[in-house]
PDB file of C-alpha atoms in Angstrom:
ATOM      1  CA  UNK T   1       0.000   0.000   0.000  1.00 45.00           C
ATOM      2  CA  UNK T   2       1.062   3.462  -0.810  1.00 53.00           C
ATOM      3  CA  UNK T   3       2.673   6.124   1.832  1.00 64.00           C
ATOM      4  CA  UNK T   4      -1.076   7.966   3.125  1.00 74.00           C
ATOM      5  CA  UNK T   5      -1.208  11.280   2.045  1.00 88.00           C
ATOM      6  CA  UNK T   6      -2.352  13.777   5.129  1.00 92.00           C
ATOM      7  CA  UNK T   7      -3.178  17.728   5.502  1.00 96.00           C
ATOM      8  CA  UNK T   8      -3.950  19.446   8.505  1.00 97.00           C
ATOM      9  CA  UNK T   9      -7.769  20.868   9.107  1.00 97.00           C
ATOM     10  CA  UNK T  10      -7.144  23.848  11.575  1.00 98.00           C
ATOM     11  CA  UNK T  11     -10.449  25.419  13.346  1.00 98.00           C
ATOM     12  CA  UNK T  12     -11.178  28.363  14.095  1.00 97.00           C
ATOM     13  CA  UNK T  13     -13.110  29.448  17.343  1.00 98.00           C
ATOM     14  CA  UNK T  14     -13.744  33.342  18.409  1.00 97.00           C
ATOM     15  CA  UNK T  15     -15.622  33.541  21.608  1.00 96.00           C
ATOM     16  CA  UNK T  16     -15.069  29.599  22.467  1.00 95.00           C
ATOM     17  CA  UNK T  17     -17.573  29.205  19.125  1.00 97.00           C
ATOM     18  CA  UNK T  18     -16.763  27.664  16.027  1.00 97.00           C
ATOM     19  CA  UNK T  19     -15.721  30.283  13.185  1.00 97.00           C
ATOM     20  CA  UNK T  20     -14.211  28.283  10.421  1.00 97.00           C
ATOM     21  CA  UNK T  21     -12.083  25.332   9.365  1.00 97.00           C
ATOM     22  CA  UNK T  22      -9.345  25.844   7.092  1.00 97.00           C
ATOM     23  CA  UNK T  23      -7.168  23.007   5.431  1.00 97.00           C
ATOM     24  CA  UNK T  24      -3.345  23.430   4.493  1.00 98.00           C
ATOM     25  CA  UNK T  25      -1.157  21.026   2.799  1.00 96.00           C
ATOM     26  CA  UNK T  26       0.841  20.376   5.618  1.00 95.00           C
ATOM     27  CA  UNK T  27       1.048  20.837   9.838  1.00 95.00           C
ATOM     28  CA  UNK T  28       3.923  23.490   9.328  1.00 97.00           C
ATOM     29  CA  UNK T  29       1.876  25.313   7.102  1.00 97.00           C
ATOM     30  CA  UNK T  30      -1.180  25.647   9.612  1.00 97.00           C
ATOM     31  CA  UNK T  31       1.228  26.047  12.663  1.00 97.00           C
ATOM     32  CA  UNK T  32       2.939  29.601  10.397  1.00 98.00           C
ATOM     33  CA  UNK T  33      -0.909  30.584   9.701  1.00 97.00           C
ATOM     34  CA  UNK T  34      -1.555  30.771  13.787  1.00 97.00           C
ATOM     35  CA  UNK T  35       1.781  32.248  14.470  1.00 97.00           C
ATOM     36  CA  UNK T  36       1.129  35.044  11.974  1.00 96.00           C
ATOM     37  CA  UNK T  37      -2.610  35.754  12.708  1.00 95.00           C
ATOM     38  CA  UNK T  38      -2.156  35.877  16.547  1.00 96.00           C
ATOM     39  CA  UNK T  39       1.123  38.462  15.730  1.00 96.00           C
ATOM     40  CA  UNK T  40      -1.661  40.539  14.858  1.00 95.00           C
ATOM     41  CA  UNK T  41      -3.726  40.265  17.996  1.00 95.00           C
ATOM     42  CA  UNK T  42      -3.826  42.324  21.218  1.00 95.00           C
ATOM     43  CA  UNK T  43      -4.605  41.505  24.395  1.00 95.00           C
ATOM     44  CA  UNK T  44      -7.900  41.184  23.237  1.00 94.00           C
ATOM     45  CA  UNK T  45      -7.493  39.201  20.640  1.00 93.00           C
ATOM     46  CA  UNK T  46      -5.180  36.240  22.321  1.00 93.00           C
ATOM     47  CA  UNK T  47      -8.215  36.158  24.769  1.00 95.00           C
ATOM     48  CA  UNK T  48     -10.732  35.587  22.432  1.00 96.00           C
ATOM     49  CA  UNK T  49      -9.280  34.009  19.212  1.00 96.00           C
ATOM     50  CA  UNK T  50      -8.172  30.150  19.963  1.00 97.00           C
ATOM     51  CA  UNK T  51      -7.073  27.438  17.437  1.00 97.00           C
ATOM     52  CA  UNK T  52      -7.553  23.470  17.161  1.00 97.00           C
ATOM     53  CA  UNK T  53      -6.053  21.410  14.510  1.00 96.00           C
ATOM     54  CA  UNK T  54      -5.748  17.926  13.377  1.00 95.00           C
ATOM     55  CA  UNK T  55      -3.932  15.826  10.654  1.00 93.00           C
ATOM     56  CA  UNK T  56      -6.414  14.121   8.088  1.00 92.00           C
ATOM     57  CA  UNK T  57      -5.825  11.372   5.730  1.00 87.00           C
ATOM     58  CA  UNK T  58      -6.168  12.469   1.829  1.00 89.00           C
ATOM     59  CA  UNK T  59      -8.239   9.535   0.444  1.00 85.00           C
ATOM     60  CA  UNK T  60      -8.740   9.129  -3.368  1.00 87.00           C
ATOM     61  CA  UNK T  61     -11.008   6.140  -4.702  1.00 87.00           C
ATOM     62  CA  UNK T  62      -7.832   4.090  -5.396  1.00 87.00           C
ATOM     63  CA  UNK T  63      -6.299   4.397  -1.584  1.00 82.00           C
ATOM     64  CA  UNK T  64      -9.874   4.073   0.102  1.00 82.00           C
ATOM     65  CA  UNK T  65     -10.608   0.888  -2.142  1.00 84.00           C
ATOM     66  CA  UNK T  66      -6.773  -0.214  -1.233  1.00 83.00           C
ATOM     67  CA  UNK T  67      -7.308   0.401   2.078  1.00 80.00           C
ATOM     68  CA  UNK T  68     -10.402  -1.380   2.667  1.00 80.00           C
ATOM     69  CA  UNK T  69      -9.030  -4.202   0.608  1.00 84.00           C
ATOM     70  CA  UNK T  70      -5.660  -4.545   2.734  1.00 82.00           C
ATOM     71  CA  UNK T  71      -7.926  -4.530   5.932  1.00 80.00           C
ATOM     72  CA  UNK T  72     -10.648  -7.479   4.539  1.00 80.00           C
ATOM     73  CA  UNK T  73      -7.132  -9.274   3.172  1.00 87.00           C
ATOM     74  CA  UNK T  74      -5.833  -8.951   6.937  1.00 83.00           C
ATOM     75  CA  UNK T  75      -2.465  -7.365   6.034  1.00 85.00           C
ATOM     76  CA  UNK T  76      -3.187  -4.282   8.045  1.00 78.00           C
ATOM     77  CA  UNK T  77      -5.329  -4.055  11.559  1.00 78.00           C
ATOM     78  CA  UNK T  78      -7.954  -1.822  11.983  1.00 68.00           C
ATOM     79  CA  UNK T  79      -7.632   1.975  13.017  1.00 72.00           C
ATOM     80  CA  UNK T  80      -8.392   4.952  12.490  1.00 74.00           C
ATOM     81  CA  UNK T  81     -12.007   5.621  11.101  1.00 74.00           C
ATOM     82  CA  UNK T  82     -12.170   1.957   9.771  1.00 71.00           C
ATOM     83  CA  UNK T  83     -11.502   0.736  13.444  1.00 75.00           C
ATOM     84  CA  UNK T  84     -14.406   3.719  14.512  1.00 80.00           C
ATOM     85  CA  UNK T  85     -16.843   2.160  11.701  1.00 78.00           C
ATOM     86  CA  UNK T  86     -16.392  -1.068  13.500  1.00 75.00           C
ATOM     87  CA  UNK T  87     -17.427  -0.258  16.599  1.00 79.00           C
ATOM     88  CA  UNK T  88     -20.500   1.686  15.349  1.00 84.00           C
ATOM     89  CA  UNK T  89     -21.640  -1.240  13.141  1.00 80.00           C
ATOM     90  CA  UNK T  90     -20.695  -4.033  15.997  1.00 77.00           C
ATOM     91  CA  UNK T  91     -22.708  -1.685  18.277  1.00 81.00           C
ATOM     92  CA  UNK T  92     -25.597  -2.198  15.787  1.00 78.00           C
ATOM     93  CA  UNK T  93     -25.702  -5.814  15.258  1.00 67.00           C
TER      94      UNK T  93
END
């Protein structure tokens, strides 16, 4: 199976509410975006403005179907979302 491609989804939250998601290629891109928006912020701002990011996996049609194929062939264990689906679907049987 291929090397997984990932970018990172960074939210947004003014006021402890959601504002907007953003995705960047890469973690190092996100982590420059917060370090230049909060150089902009006052006292204010750092007090209201707060950031939350995590790395997703890039799926295409070919990785998803080679993914789900490696895990029904038993060369890789479950994780992830496809370990996630499990429970949910074990939890409905």
């Amino acid at each position: 199976m291929s090397t997984k491609e990932t970018i990172a989804e960074l939210t947004i939250f003014y006021k402890h509410q959601r504002l907007t998601s953003l995705i960047f290629d890469c973690q190092e891109t996100a982590d420059k975006f917060v370090e230049t928006m909060t150089s902009f912020f006052n006292k204010k701002g750092k007090d209201e403005f707060s950031f939350s990011g995590e790395i997703k996996t890039v799926y295409t049609p070919e990785s998803l179907i080679g993914e789900l194929s490696s895990y029904a062939d038993g060369d890789i264990s479950p994780e992830g979302w496809i370990l996630n689906m499990m429970k949910v679907i074990d939890g409905l049987n």
